[in-house]
mmCIF file of C-alpha atoms and ligand atoms in Angstrom:
data_model
loop_
_atom_site.group_PDB
_atom_site.id
_atom_site.type_symbol
_atom_site.label_atom_id
_atom_site.label_comp_id
_atom_site.label_asym_id
_atom_site.label_seq_id
_atom_site.Cartn_x
_atom_site.Cartn_y
_atom_site.Cartn_z
ATOM 1 C CA MET A 709 -13.830 61.823 -60.462
ATOM 2 C CA VAL A 710 -13.478 65.490 -61.397
ATOM 3 C CA GLU A 711 -16.037 67.523 -59.506
ATOM 4 C CA LYS A 712 -18.616 69.038 -61.832
ATOM 5 C CA THR A 713 -18.398 72.814 -62.057
ATOM 6 C CA ASP A 714 -20.844 75.229 -63.575
ATOM 7 C CA LYS A 715 -19.022 76.653 -66.595
ATOM 8 C CA ILE A 716 -16.177 75.827 -68.942
ATOM 9 C CA TRP A 717 -14.510 78.441 -71.150
ATOM 10 C CA MET A 718 -14.442 77.257 -74.763
ATOM 11 C CA ASP A 719 -13.118 79.337 -77.640
ATOM 12 C CA GLY A 720 -13.869 82.616 -75.915
ATOM 13 C CA LYS A 721 -17.294 81.817 -74.477
ATOM 14 C CA PHE A 722 -18.580 80.163 -71.350
ATOM 15 C CA VAL A 723 -20.587 76.993 -71.917
ATOM 16 C CA SER A 724 -22.220 74.801 -69.321
ATOM 17 C CA PHE A 725 -20.300 71.759 -68.076
ATOM 18 C CA GLY A 726 -22.493 69.341 -70.021
ATOM 19 C CA ASP A 727 -22.106 71.231 -73.305
ATOM 20 C CA ALA A 728 -18.305 71.275 -73.345
ATOM 21 C CA ASN A 729 -17.994 68.572 -75.998
ATOM 22 C CA VAL A 730 -15.884 67.997 -79.124
ATOM 23 C CA HIS A 731 -16.467 66.003 -82.319
ATOM 24 C CA ILE A 732 -15.034 62.493 -82.642
ATOM 25 C CA LEU A 733 -13.043 63.656 -85.680
ATOM 26 C CA THR A 734 -11.084 66.113 -83.543
ATOM 27 C CA HIS A 735 -7.568 65.733 -84.946
ATOM 28 C CA SER A 736 -5.866 65.751 -81.530
ATOM 29 C CA MET A 737 -8.036 62.856 -80.327
ATOM 30 C CA HIS A 738 -6.403 60.673 -82.965
ATOM 31 C CA TYR A 739 -2.797 61.833 -82.965
ATOM 32 C CA GLY A 740 -2.180 63.478 -79.592
ATOM 33 C CA VAL A 741 -1.060 66.917 -80.774
ATOM 34 C CA GLY A 742 -2.618 69.188 -78.200
ATOM 35 C CA VAL A 743 -0.983 71.326 -75.517
ATOM 36 C CA PHE A 744 -2.045 72.052 -71.977
ATOM 37 C CA GLU A 745 -1.153 73.606 -68.652
ATOM 38 C CA GLY A 746 -1.791 72.815 -65.019
ATOM 39 C CA ILE A 747 -2.080 75.835 -62.741
ATOM 40 C CA ARG A 748 -3.136 76.246 -59.112
ATOM 41 C CA CYS A 749 -5.161 78.949 -57.487
ATOM 42 C CA TYR A 750 -4.733 79.256 -53.709
ATOM 43 C CA LYS A 751 -6.837 80.859 -51.041
ATOM 44 C CA CYS A 752 -4.530 83.363 -49.375
ATOM 45 C CA SER A 753 -4.304 84.168 -45.691
ATOM 46 C CA ASP A 754 -6.127 87.484 -46.226
ATOM 47 C CA GLY A 755 -9.123 85.664 -47.749
ATOM 48 C CA ARG A 756 -8.399 86.660 -51.351
ATOM 49 C CA SER A 757 -7.584 84.061 -54.000
ATOM 50 C CA ALA A 758 -4.440 84.173 -56.110
ATOM 51 C CA ILE A 759 -3.273 82.184 -59.109
ATOM 52 C CA PHE A 760 0.319 81.072 -58.669
ATOM 53 C CA ARG A 761 2.704 82.165 -61.431
ATOM 54 C CA LEU A 762 -0.043 82.627 -64.006
ATOM 55 C CA LYS A 763 2.182 84.509 -66.439
ATOM 56 C CA GLU A 764 4.815 81.754 -66.461
ATOM 57 C CA HIS A 765 2.159 79.096 -67.068
ATOM 58 C CA VAL A 766 0.592 81.051 -69.929
ATOM 59 C CA ASP A 767 4.023 81.651 -71.445
ATOM 60 C CA ARG A 768 4.787 77.929 -71.229
ATOM 61 C CA LEU A 769 1.453 77.126 -72.898
ATOM 62 C CA PHE A 770 2.350 79.377 -75.822
ATOM 63 C CA ASN A 771 5.845 77.899 -76.013
ATOM 64 C CA SER A 772 4.358 74.401 -76.027
ATOM 65 C CA ALA A 773 2.093 75.503 -78.887
ATOM 66 C CA LYS A 774 5.065 76.927 -80.760
ATOM 67 C CA ILE A 775 6.983 73.667 -80.381
ATOM 68 C CA ALA A 776 3.888 71.749 -81.561
ATOM 69 C CA PHE A 777 3.371 74.055 -84.586
ATOM 70 C CA MET A 778 0.030 75.264 -83.246
ATOM 71 C CA GLU A 779 -1.246 78.817 -83.341
ATOM 72 C CA ILE A 780 -3.501 79.586 -80.387
ATOM 73 C CA PRO A 781 -6.042 82.123 -81.708
ATOM 74 C CA HIS A 782 -6.001 84.240 -78.535
ATOM 75 C CA SER A 783 -3.446 86.541 -76.972
ATOM 76 C CA ARG A 784 -1.545 85.601 -73.815
ATOM 77 C CA ASP A 785 -3.437 88.316 -71.946
ATOM 78 C CA GLU A 786 -6.778 86.911 -73.101
ATOM 79 C CA ILE A 787 -5.865 83.431 -71.884
ATOM 80 C CA ALA A 788 -4.579 84.773 -68.546
ATOM 81 C CA GLU A 789 -7.738 86.816 -68.028
ATOM 82 C CA ALA A 790 -9.923 83.848 -69.056
ATOM 83 C CA CYS A 791 -8.168 81.672 -66.438
ATOM 84 C CA LYS A 792 -9.084 84.191 -63.736
ATOM 85 C CA GLU A 793 -12.608 84.574 -65.032
ATOM 86 C CA THR A 794 -13.201 80.805 -65.136
ATOM 87 C CA VAL A 795 -12.222 80.480 -61.476
ATOM 88 C CA ARG A 796 -14.423 83.459 -60.545
ATOM 89 C CA ILE A 797 -17.503 82.388 -62.524
ATOM 90 C CA ASN A 798 -17.421 78.957 -60.895
ATOM 91 C CA GLY A 799 -17.206 80.495 -57.431
ATOM 92 C CA LEU A 800 -14.006 78.651 -56.546
ATOM 93 C CA LYS A 801 -11.749 80.049 -53.850
ATOM 94 C CA GLU A 802 -8.982 77.616 -54.726
ATOM 95 C CA GLY A 803 -8.408 74.798 -57.141
ATOM 96 C CA TYR A 804 -6.756 73.639 -60.314
ATOM 97 C CA ILE A 805 -6.900 75.342 -63.722
ATOM 98 C CA ARG A 806 -6.444 73.384 -66.937
ATOM 99 C CA PRO A 807 -6.019 75.377 -70.152
ATOM 100 C CA LEU A 808 -6.016 73.046 -73.169
ATOM 101 C CA ALA A 809 -5.532 73.802 -76.870
ATOM 102 C CA TRP A 810 -6.118 71.202 -79.531
ATOM 103 C CA ILE A 811 -6.353 70.737 -83.281
ATOM 104 C CA GLY A 812 -9.975 70.522 -84.204
ATOM 105 C CA GLN A 813 -12.032 68.896 -86.892
ATOM 106 C CA GLY A 814 -11.274 69.229 -90.598
ATOM 107 C CA VAL A 815 -8.980 66.954 -92.538
ATOM 108 C CA MET A 816 -7.683 63.664 -91.177
ATOM 109 C CA GLY A 817 -4.259 62.122 -91.699
ATOM 110 C CA LEU A 818 -1.081 63.284 -90.046
ATOM 111 C CA TYR A 819 -0.897 66.644 -91.782
ATOM 112 C CA PRO A 820 -3.560 68.721 -90.055
ATOM 113 C CA GLY A 821 -3.844 71.256 -92.860
ATOM 114 C CA ASP A 822 -5.901 74.270 -91.853
ATOM 115 C CA ASN A 823 -7.869 72.556 -89.103
ATOM 116 C CA PRO A 824 -8.779 75.103 -86.432
ATOM 117 C CA VAL A 825 -6.992 75.305 -83.119
ATOM 118 C CA ASN A 826 -9.566 75.241 -80.335
ATOM 119 C CA THR A 827 -8.985 76.277 -76.747
ATOM 120 C CA ALA A 828 -10.698 75.525 -73.464
ATOM 121 C CA ILE A 829 -10.141 76.359 -69.805
ATOM 122 C CA ILE A 830 -11.530 74.034 -67.177
ATOM 123 C CA VAL A 831 -11.265 74.468 -63.407
ATOM 124 C CA TRP A 832 -11.966 72.063 -60.593
ATOM 125 C CA PRO A 833 -11.262 71.687 -56.885
ATOM 126 C CA TRP A 834 -8.183 69.501 -56.417
ATOM 127 C CA GLY A 835 -6.558 68.650 -53.099
ATOM 128 C CA ALA A 836 -3.091 67.199 -52.608
ATOM 129 C CA TYR A 837 -2.307 65.204 -55.788
ATOM 130 C CA LEU A 838 -0.265 62.560 -53.973
ATOM 131 C CA GLY A 839 -2.391 62.686 -50.826
ATOM 132 C CA GLU A 840 -2.387 64.843 -47.690
ATOM 133 C CA GLU A 841 -0.503 62.103 -45.888
ATOM 134 C CA GLY A 842 2.038 62.019 -48.725
ATOM 135 C CA LEU A 843 2.721 65.729 -48.212
ATOM 136 C CA ARG A 844 3.409 65.180 -44.504
ATOM 137 C CA LYS A 845 4.993 61.745 -44.382
ATOM 138 C CA GLY A 846 6.414 61.195 -47.845
ATOM 139 C CA ILE A 847 5.595 58.722 -50.588
ATOM 140 C CA ARG A 848 7.060 55.529 -51.994
ATOM 141 C CA VAL A 849 8.333 55.721 -55.558
ATOM 142 C CA LYS A 850 9.731 53.252 -58.030
ATOM 143 C CA ILE A 851 11.899 53.758 -61.079
ATOM 144 C CA SER A 852 9.809 52.728 -64.036
ATOM 145 C CA SER A 853 10.937 50.417 -66.813
ATOM 146 C CA PHE A 854 9.667 53.131 -69.180
ATOM 147 C CA VAL A 855 12.342 55.684 -70.060
ATOM 148 C CA ARG A 856 11.864 59.396 -70.837
ATOM 149 C CA GLY A 857 11.928 59.897 -74.592
ATOM 150 C CA ASN A 858 15.101 60.900 -76.356
ATOM 151 C CA VAL A 859 15.409 64.707 -76.444
ATOM 152 C CA ASN A 860 15.062 64.601 -80.215
ATOM 153 C CA SER A 861 11.894 62.538 -80.234
ATOM 154 C CA MET A 862 9.944 63.702 -77.206
ATOM 155 C CA MET A 863 9.771 67.464 -76.902
ATOM 156 C CA SER A 864 10.058 67.474 -73.132
ATOM 157 C CA LYS A 865 9.967 71.281 -72.804
ATOM 158 C CA ALA A 866 6.407 71.202 -74.115
ATOM 159 C CA LYS A 867 3.340 69.962 -72.318
ATOM 160 C CA ILE A 868 2.105 68.136 -75.399
ATOM 161 C CA CYS A 869 -0.782 65.738 -74.731
ATOM 162 C CA GLY A 870 0.909 62.852 -76.553
ATOM 163 C CA ASN A 871 4.020 63.153 -74.356
ATOM 164 C CA TYR A 872 1.924 61.953 -71.477
ATOM 165 C CA VAL A 873 1.456 58.435 -72.878
ATOM 166 C CA ASN A 874 4.958 57.766 -71.563
ATOM 167 C CA SER A 875 4.046 59.194 -68.144
ATOM 168 C CA VAL A 876 0.735 57.312 -67.912
ATOM 169 C CA LEU A 877 2.412 53.997 -68.782
ATOM 170 C CA ALA A 878 5.096 54.603 -66.160
ATOM 171 C CA LYS A 879 2.599 55.621 -63.500
ATOM 172 C CA ARG A 880 0.265 52.679 -64.160
ATOM 173 C CA GLU A 881 3.170 50.257 -64.070
ATOM 174 C CA VAL A 882 4.332 51.299 -60.607
ATOM 175 C CA VAL A 883 0.879 51.903 -59.100
ATOM 176 C CA LYS A 884 -0.029 48.322 -60.054
ATOM 177 C CA MET A 885 3.034 47.241 -58.085
ATOM 178 C CA GLY A 886 1.846 49.178 -55.035
ATOM 179 C CA TYR A 887 3.966 52.345 -55.260
ATOM 180 C CA ASP A 888 2.658 55.915 -55.224
ATOM 181 C CA GLU A 889 4.588 57.465 -58.089
ATOM 182 C CA ALA A 890 6.989 56.630 -60.907
ATOM 183 C CA LEU A 891 10.411 58.093 -61.557
ATOM 184 C CA LEU A 892 11.804 57.865 -65.062
ATOM 185 C CA LEU A 893 15.414 57.680 -66.187
ATOM 186 C CA ASP A 894 16.614 59.399 -69.347
ATOM 187 C CA THR A 895 17.925 57.543 -72.400
ATOM 188 C CA GLU A 896 21.442 57.665 -70.965
ATOM 189 C CA GLY A 897 20.356 56.166 -67.669
ATOM 190 C CA TYR A 898 20.422 59.273 -65.462
ATOM 191 C CA VAL A 899 17.479 60.237 -63.288
ATOM 192 C CA SER A 900 15.097 62.433 -65.273
ATOM 193 C CA GLU A 901 11.824 63.256 -63.500
ATOM 194 C CA GLY A 902 8.589 61.858 -62.124
ATOM 195 C CA SER A 903 5.560 61.091 -64.287
ATOM 196 C CA GLY A 904 4.342 64.643 -63.655
ATOM 197 C CA GLU A 905 6.942 66.169 -61.327
ATOM 198 C CA ASN A 906 10.557 67.278 -61.166
ATOM 199 C CA VAL A 907 12.877 65.702 -58.639
ATOM 200 C CA PHE A 908 15.329 67.095 -56.072
ATOM 201 C CA ILE A 909 17.863 65.275 -53.885
ATOM 202 C CA ILE A 910 19.686 66.575 -50.810
ATOM 203 C CA ARG A 911 23.005 65.353 -49.449
ATOM 204 C CA ASP A 912 25.309 67.109 -46.973
ATOM 205 C CA GLY A 913 23.185 70.256 -47.234
ATOM 206 C CA LEU A 914 23.629 70.462 -51.017
ATOM 207 C CA ILE A 915 20.441 70.429 -53.077
ATOM 208 C CA LYS A 916 20.613 68.929 -56.555
ATOM 209 C CA THR A 917 18.065 68.806 -59.313
ATOM 210 C CA THR A 918 18.140 67.469 -62.854
ATOM 211 C CA PRO A 919 19.302 69.997 -65.472
ATOM 212 C CA LEU A 920 16.887 71.115 -68.207
ATOM 213 C CA THR A 921 17.679 68.286 -70.606
ATOM 214 C CA SER A 922 15.076 65.527 -70.775
ATOM 215 C CA ILE A 923 12.699 67.208 -68.312
ATOM 216 C CA LEU A 924 9.895 69.717 -68.365
ATOM 217 C CA GLY A 925 11.059 73.080 -67.037
ATOM 218 C CA GLY A 926 8.841 72.982 -63.981
ATOM 219 C CA ILE A 927 7.543 76.253 -62.613
ATOM 220 C CA THR A 928 7.466 74.796 -59.103
ATOM 221 C CA ARG A 929 11.050 73.604 -59.648
ATOM 222 C CA ASP A 930 12.019 77.171 -60.463
ATOM 223 C CA ALA A 931 10.141 78.495 -57.416
ATOM 224 C CA VAL A 932 11.854 75.950 -55.154
ATOM 225 C CA MET A 933 15.291 76.882 -56.489
ATOM 226 C CA SER A 934 14.640 80.543 -55.600
ATOM 227 C CA ILE A 935 13.141 79.757 -52.201
ATOM 228 C CA ALA A 936 15.955 77.345 -51.262
ATOM 229 C CA ALA A 937 18.596 79.876 -52.287
ATOM 230 C CA GLU A 938 16.867 82.542 -50.200
ATOM 231 C CA LEU A 939 16.903 80.156 -47.240
ATOM 232 C CA GLY A 940 20.671 79.967 -47.685
ATOM 233 C CA TYR A 941 21.039 76.569 -49.400
ATOM 234 C CA SER A 942 23.161 75.835 -52.435
ATOM 235 C CA VAL A 943 21.180 74.434 -55.327
ATOM 236 C CA VAL A 944 22.864 72.915 -58.351
ATOM 237 C CA GLU A 945 21.392 71.618 -61.602
ATOM 238 C CA GLN A 946 23.393 68.477 -62.183
ATOM 239 C CA ARG A 947 22.728 64.996 -63.485
ATOM 240 C CA PHE A 948 22.656 62.199 -60.961
ATOM 241 C CA THR A 949 22.308 58.447 -61.058
ATOM 242 C CA ARG A 950 19.824 56.168 -59.359
ATOM 243 C CA ASP A 951 22.399 54.977 -56.818
ATOM 244 C CA GLU A 952 23.111 58.590 -55.828
ATOM 245 C CA LEU A 953 19.372 58.964 -55.345
ATOM 246 C CA TYR A 954 19.261 55.850 -53.126
ATOM 247 C CA CYS A 955 21.961 57.362 -50.878
ATOM 248 C CA ALA A 956 20.433 60.850 -50.642
ATOM 249 C CA GLU A 957 19.415 62.063 -47.195
ATOM 250 C CA GLU A 958 16.266 63.657 -48.542
ATOM 251 C CA VAL A 959 14.399 63.452 -51.835
ATOM 252 C CA PHE A 960 11.332 65.366 -52.935
ATOM 253 C CA LEU A 961 9.183 65.958 -55.979
ATOM 254 C CA THR A 962 7.897 69.309 -57.214
ATOM 255 C CA GLY A 963 4.948 70.068 -59.454
ATOM 256 C CA THR A 964 1.859 72.212 -59.630
ATOM 257 C CA ALA A 965 -0.360 69.248 -58.774
ATOM 258 C CA ALA A 966 2.108 67.514 -56.424
ATOM 259 C CA GLU A 967 3.330 70.811 -54.858
ATOM 260 C CA ILE A 968 6.319 69.677 -52.759
ATOM 261 C CA THR A 969 5.944 66.006 -51.966
ATOM 262 C CA PRO A 970 8.645 64.287 -49.906
ATOM 263 C CA ILE A 971 9.832 60.823 -50.936
ATOM 264 C CA ARG A 972 10.447 58.348 -48.142
ATOM 265 C CA GLU A 973 11.381 55.314 -50.208
ATOM 266 C CA VAL A 974 12.865 54.707 -53.666
ATOM 267 C CA ASP A 975 12.892 51.180 -55.119
ATOM 268 C CA ASP A 976 12.302 49.735 -51.615
ATOM 269 C CA ARG A 977 15.281 51.590 -50.171
ATOM 270 C CA GLN A 978 14.501 53.923 -47.300
ATOM 271 C CA ILE A 979 15.538 57.531 -47.857
ATOM 272 C CA GLY A 980 17.082 59.183 -44.797
ATOM 273 C CA ALA A 981 14.972 58.406 -41.747
ATOM 274 C CA GLY A 982 12.085 57.197 -43.939
ATOM 275 C CA GLU A 983 10.043 60.334 -43.353
ATOM 276 C CA ARG A 984 9.874 63.930 -44.540
ATOM 277 C CA GLY A 985 13.355 65.384 -44.028
ATOM 278 C CA PRO A 986 14.051 68.669 -42.178
ATOM 279 C CA LEU A 987 15.185 70.669 -45.230
ATOM 280 C CA THR A 988 12.257 69.400 -47.259
ATOM 281 C CA LYS A 989 9.924 70.574 -44.503
ATOM 282 C CA GLU A 990 11.596 73.967 -44.327
ATOM 283 C CA ILE A 991 11.287 74.469 -48.095
ATOM 284 C CA GLN A 992 7.750 73.096 -48.131
ATOM 285 C CA ASP A 993 6.676 75.439 -45.301
ATOM 286 C CA ALA A 994 8.221 78.423 -47.071
ATOM 287 C CA PHE A 995 6.528 77.426 -50.353
ATOM 288 C CA PHE A 996 3.092 77.305 -48.742
ATOM 289 C CA GLU A 997 3.724 80.701 -47.147
ATOM 290 C CA VAL A 998 4.584 82.083 -50.589
ATOM 291 C CA VAL A 999 1.484 80.703 -52.347
ATOM 292 C CA LYS A 1000 -0.731 82.008 -49.540
ATOM 293 C CA GLY A 1001 0.601 85.525 -49.961
ATOM 294 C CA ASN A 1002 2.565 85.668 -46.701
ATOM 295 C CA LYS A 1003 5.919 86.571 -48.231
ATOM 296 C CA PRO A 1004 5.882 90.080 -49.748
ATOM 297 C CA ARG A 1005 9.101 89.389 -51.619
ATOM 298 C CA TYR A 1006 7.216 86.917 -53.848
ATOM 299 C CA GLU A 1007 4.073 89.013 -54.427
ATOM 300 C CA GLY A 1008 5.007 89.197 -58.108
ATOM 301 C CA TRP A 1009 4.247 85.464 -58.422
ATOM 302 C CA LEU A 1010 0.622 85.938 -57.399
ATOM 303 C CA SER A 1011 -2.212 87.074 -59.662
ATOM 304 C CA TYR A 1012 -5.132 87.966 -57.414
ATOM 305 C CA LEU A 1013 -8.574 87.268 -58.782
HETATM 306 N N1 LIG B 643 7.464 67.276 -65.253
HETATM 307 C C1 LIG B 643 6.363 66.871 -65.885
HETATM 308 C C2 LIG B 643 6.476 65.788 -66.888
HETATM 309 C C3 LIG B 643 5.121 67.461 -65.594
HETATM 310 O O1 LIG B 643 4.010 67.065 -66.220
HETATM 311 C C4 LIG B 643 5.057 68.476 -64.620
HETATM 312 C C5 LIG B 643 3.729 69.107 -64.274
HETATM 313 N N2 LIG B 643 3.455 70.214 -65.069
HETATM 314 C C6 LIG B 643 6.245 68.870 -63.987
HETATM 315 C C7 LIG B 643 7.437 68.245 -64.322
HETATM 316 C C8 LIG B 643 6.250 69.981 -62.965
HETATM 317 O O2 LIG B 643 6.003 71.216 -63.592
HETATM 318 P P1 LIG B 643 5.279 72.406 -62.840
HETATM 319 O O3 LIG B 643 6.014 72.613 -61.567
HETATM 320 O O4 LIG B 643 5.410 73.555 -63.763
HETATM 321 O O5 LIG B 643 3.875 71.995 -62.630
#
């Protein structure tokens, strides 16, 4: 259960947790056209708190809104500042930030007319999404029978609420079977991404990740590509098949919630030695140094509260 916090930012004002409600005729509740972000704030080594890649997340929120034909009635700077303020006002040192914009109440039917676009920012403490043990030892994933939507039907570059029906179905399917996370293939049968994460494979020192076709352009994915290159590894964006994945030496997922989570098994096939691989650990360690403010080169990715 999400831990109750004190205040939620709604349409420019702070309201108490219990008052952050919407009407049942909220258009997005019926048809799924809302957009959101998932952002993390980390407690840095010097005791300050910093939001990781806030600008990129806010930009993606506005791009999602553009794709969804929604006009967020606030500037990017206002939303960025409100994210910081919501963390501060709730006294959190670290946690998860969820900006959400939706089409409010007015007309019903598929054409939302002039219904208002409402916005909220919610924060809550959130530990390792796929478990602390998952981060250290790796998780077991299964390829779902649900497929990522065709690039002309599911706007995968947008974090549109309705897109996540596909992800929730995939995740529920595999969790019921006893796995930790679902991987989805694209409509052509190539590996796409996890239910809420991008995927990387490593073989013979070469790091591969899915190109920006049927996937969300992950901000952690982008961070990992930079960090891995700085560590001296070659990273390519190239399609790969499930059998290439089975034979990889290391596989890991990236996402704001999942951070960098190693995969130790795919479809009951052990990956590498069946534990977190050495390159994954090296990249993971470097990533956590970056988010905690220990790598001056990446200071630009941190927005201190
Ligand atoms: N793919 C999907 C479908 C996601 O929901 C997410 C989480 N936002 C990601 C990938 C990873 O993106 P990011 O690293 O920006 O969180």
